[in-house]
JSON list of C-alpha atoms and ligand atoms in Angstrom, two decimals:
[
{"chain": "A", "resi": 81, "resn": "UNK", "atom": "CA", "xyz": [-27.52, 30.50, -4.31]},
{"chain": "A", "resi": 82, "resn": "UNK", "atom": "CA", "xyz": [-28.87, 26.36, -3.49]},
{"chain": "A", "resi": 83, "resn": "UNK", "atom": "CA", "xyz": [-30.18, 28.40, -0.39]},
{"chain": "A", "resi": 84, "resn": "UNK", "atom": "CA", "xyz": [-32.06, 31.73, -2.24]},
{"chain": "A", "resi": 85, "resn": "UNK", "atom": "CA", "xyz": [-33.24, 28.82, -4.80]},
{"chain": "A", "resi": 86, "resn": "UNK", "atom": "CA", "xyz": [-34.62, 26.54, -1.86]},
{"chain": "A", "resi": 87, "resn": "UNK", "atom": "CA", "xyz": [-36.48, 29.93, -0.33]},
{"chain": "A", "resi": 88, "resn": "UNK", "atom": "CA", "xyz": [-37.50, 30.68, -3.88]},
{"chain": "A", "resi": 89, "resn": "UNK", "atom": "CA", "xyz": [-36.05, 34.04, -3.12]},
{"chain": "A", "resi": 90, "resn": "UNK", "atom": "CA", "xyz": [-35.86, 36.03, -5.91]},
{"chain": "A", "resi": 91, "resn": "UNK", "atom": "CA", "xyz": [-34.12, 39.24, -4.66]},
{"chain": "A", "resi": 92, "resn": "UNK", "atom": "CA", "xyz": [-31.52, 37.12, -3.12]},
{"chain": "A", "resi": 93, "resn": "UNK", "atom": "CA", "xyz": [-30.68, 35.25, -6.24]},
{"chain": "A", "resi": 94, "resn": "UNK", "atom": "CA", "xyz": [-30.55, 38.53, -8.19]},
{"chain": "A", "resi": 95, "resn": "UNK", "atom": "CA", "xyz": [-28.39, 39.76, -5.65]},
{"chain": "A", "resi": 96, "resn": "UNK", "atom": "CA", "xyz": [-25.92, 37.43, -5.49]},
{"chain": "A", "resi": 97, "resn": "UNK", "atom": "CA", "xyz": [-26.02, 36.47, -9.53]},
{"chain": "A", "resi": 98, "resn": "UNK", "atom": "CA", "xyz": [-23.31, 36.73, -11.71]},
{"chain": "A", "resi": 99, "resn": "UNK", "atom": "CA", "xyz": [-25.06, 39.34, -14.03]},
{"chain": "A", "resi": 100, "resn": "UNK", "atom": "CA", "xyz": [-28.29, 40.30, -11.38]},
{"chain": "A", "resi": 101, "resn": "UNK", "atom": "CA", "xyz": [-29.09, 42.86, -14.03]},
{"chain": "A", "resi": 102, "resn": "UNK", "atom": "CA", "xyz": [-29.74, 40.86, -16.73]},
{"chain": "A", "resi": 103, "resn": "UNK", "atom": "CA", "xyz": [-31.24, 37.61, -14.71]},
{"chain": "A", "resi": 104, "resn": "UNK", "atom": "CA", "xyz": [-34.16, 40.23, -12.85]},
{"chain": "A", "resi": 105, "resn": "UNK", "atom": "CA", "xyz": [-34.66, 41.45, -16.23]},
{"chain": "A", "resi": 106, "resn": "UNK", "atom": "CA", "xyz": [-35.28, 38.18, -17.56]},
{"chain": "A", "resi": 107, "resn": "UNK", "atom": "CA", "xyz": [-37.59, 37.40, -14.76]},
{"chain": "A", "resi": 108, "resn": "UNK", "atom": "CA", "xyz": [-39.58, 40.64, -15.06]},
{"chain": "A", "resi": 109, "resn": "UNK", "atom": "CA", "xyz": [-40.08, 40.13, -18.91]},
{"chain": "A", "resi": 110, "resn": "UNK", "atom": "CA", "xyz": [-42.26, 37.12, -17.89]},
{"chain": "A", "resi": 111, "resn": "UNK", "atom": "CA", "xyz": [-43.16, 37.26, -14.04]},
{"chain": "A", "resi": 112, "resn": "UNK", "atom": "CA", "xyz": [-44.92, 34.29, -12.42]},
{"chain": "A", "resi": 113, "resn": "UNK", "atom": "CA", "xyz": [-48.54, 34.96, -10.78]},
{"chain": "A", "resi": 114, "resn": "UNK", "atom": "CA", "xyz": [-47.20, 33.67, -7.83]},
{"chain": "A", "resi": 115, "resn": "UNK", "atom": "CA", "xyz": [-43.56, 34.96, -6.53]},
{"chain": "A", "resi": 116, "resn": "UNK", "atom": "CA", "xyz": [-42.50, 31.76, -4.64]},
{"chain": "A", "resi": 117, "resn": "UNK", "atom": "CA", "xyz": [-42.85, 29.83, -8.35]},
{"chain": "A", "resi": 118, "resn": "UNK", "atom": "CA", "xyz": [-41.34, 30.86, -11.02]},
{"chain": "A", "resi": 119, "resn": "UNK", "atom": "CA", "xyz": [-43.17, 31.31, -14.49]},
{"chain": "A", "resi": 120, "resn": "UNK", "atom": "CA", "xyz": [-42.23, 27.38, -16.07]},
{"chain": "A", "resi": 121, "resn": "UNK", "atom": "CA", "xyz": [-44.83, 25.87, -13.44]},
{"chain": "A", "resi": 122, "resn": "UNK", "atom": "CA", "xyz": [-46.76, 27.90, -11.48]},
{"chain": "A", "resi": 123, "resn": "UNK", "atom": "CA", "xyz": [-48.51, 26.68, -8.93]},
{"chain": "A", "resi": 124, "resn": "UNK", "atom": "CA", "xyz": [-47.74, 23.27, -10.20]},
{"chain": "A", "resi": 125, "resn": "UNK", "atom": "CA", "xyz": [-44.01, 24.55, -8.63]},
{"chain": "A", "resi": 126, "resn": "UNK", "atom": "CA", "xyz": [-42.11, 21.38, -7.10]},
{"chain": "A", "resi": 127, "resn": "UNK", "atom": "CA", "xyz": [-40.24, 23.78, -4.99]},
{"chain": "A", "resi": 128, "resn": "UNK", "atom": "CA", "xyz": [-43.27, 25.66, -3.64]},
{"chain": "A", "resi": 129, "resn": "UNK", "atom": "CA", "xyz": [-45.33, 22.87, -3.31]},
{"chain": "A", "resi": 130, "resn": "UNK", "atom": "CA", "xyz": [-42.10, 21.46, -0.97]},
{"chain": "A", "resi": 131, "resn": "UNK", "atom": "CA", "xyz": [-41.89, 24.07, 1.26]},
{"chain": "A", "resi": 132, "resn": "UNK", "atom": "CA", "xyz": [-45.61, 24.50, 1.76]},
{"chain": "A", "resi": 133, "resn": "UNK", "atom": "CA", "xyz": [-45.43, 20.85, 3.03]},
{"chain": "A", "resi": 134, "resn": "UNK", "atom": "CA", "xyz": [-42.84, 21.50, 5.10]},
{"chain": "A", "resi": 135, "resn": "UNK", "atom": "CA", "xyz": [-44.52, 24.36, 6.61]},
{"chain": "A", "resi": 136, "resn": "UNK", "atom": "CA", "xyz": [-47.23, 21.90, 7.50]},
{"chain": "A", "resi": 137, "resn": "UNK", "atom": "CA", "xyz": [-49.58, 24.08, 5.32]},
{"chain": "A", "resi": 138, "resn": "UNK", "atom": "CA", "xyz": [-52.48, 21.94, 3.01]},
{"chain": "A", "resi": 139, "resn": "UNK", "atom": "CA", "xyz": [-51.37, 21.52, -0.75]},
{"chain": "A", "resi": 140, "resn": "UNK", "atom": "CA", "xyz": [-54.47, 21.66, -3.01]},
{"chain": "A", "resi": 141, "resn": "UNK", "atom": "CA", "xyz": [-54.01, 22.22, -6.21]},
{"chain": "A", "resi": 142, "resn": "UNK", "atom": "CA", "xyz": [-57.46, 22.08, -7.65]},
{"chain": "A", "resi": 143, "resn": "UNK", "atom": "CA", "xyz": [-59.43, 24.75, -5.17]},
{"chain": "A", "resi": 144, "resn": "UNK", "atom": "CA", "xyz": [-55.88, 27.13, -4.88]},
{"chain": "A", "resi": 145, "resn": "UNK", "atom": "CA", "xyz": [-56.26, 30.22, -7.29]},
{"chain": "B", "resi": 272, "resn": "LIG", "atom": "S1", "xyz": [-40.38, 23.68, -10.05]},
{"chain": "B", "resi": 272, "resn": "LIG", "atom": "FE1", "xyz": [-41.04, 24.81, -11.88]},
{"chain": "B", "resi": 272, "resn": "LIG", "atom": "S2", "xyz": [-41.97, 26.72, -11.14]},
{"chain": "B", "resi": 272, "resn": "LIG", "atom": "FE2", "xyz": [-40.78, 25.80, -9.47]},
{"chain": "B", "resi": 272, "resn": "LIG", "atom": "S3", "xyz": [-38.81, 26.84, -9.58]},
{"chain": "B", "resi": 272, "resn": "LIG", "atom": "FE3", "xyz": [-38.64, 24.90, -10.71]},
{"chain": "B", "resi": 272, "resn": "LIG", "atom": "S4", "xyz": [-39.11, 25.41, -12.84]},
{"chain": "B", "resi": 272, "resn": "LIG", "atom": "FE4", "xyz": [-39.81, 27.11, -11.57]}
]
């Protein structure tokens, strides 16, 4: 699960959930704009934001959509 949360991958984590039912229907009641955040921060996402960097991509907050 630390890894499917590091990845932000959602299918994993429902996957491999407890109740995957009930957490993917949580998440669809309120999906984020962007699928590697979730819908608390956006693309304000600590965890996104993380990985971009270590992808060696450019984090700009103010000219991304
Ligand atoms: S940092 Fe915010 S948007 Fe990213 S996974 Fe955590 S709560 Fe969700």
């Amino acid at each position: 699960m630390a890894q499917a949360r590091h990845n932000v991958d959602w299918d994993e984590m429902f996957r491999i959930a407890v109740d995957g039912e009930k957490a993917r229907a949580y998440f669809e009641s309120t999906p984020p704009a962007d699928r590697h955040t979730c819908s608390m921060c956006g693309k304000m996402c600590a965890v996104r934001t993380t990985n971009m960097i270590l992808e060696g991509k450019k984090v700009e907050f103010c000219t991304e959509k």
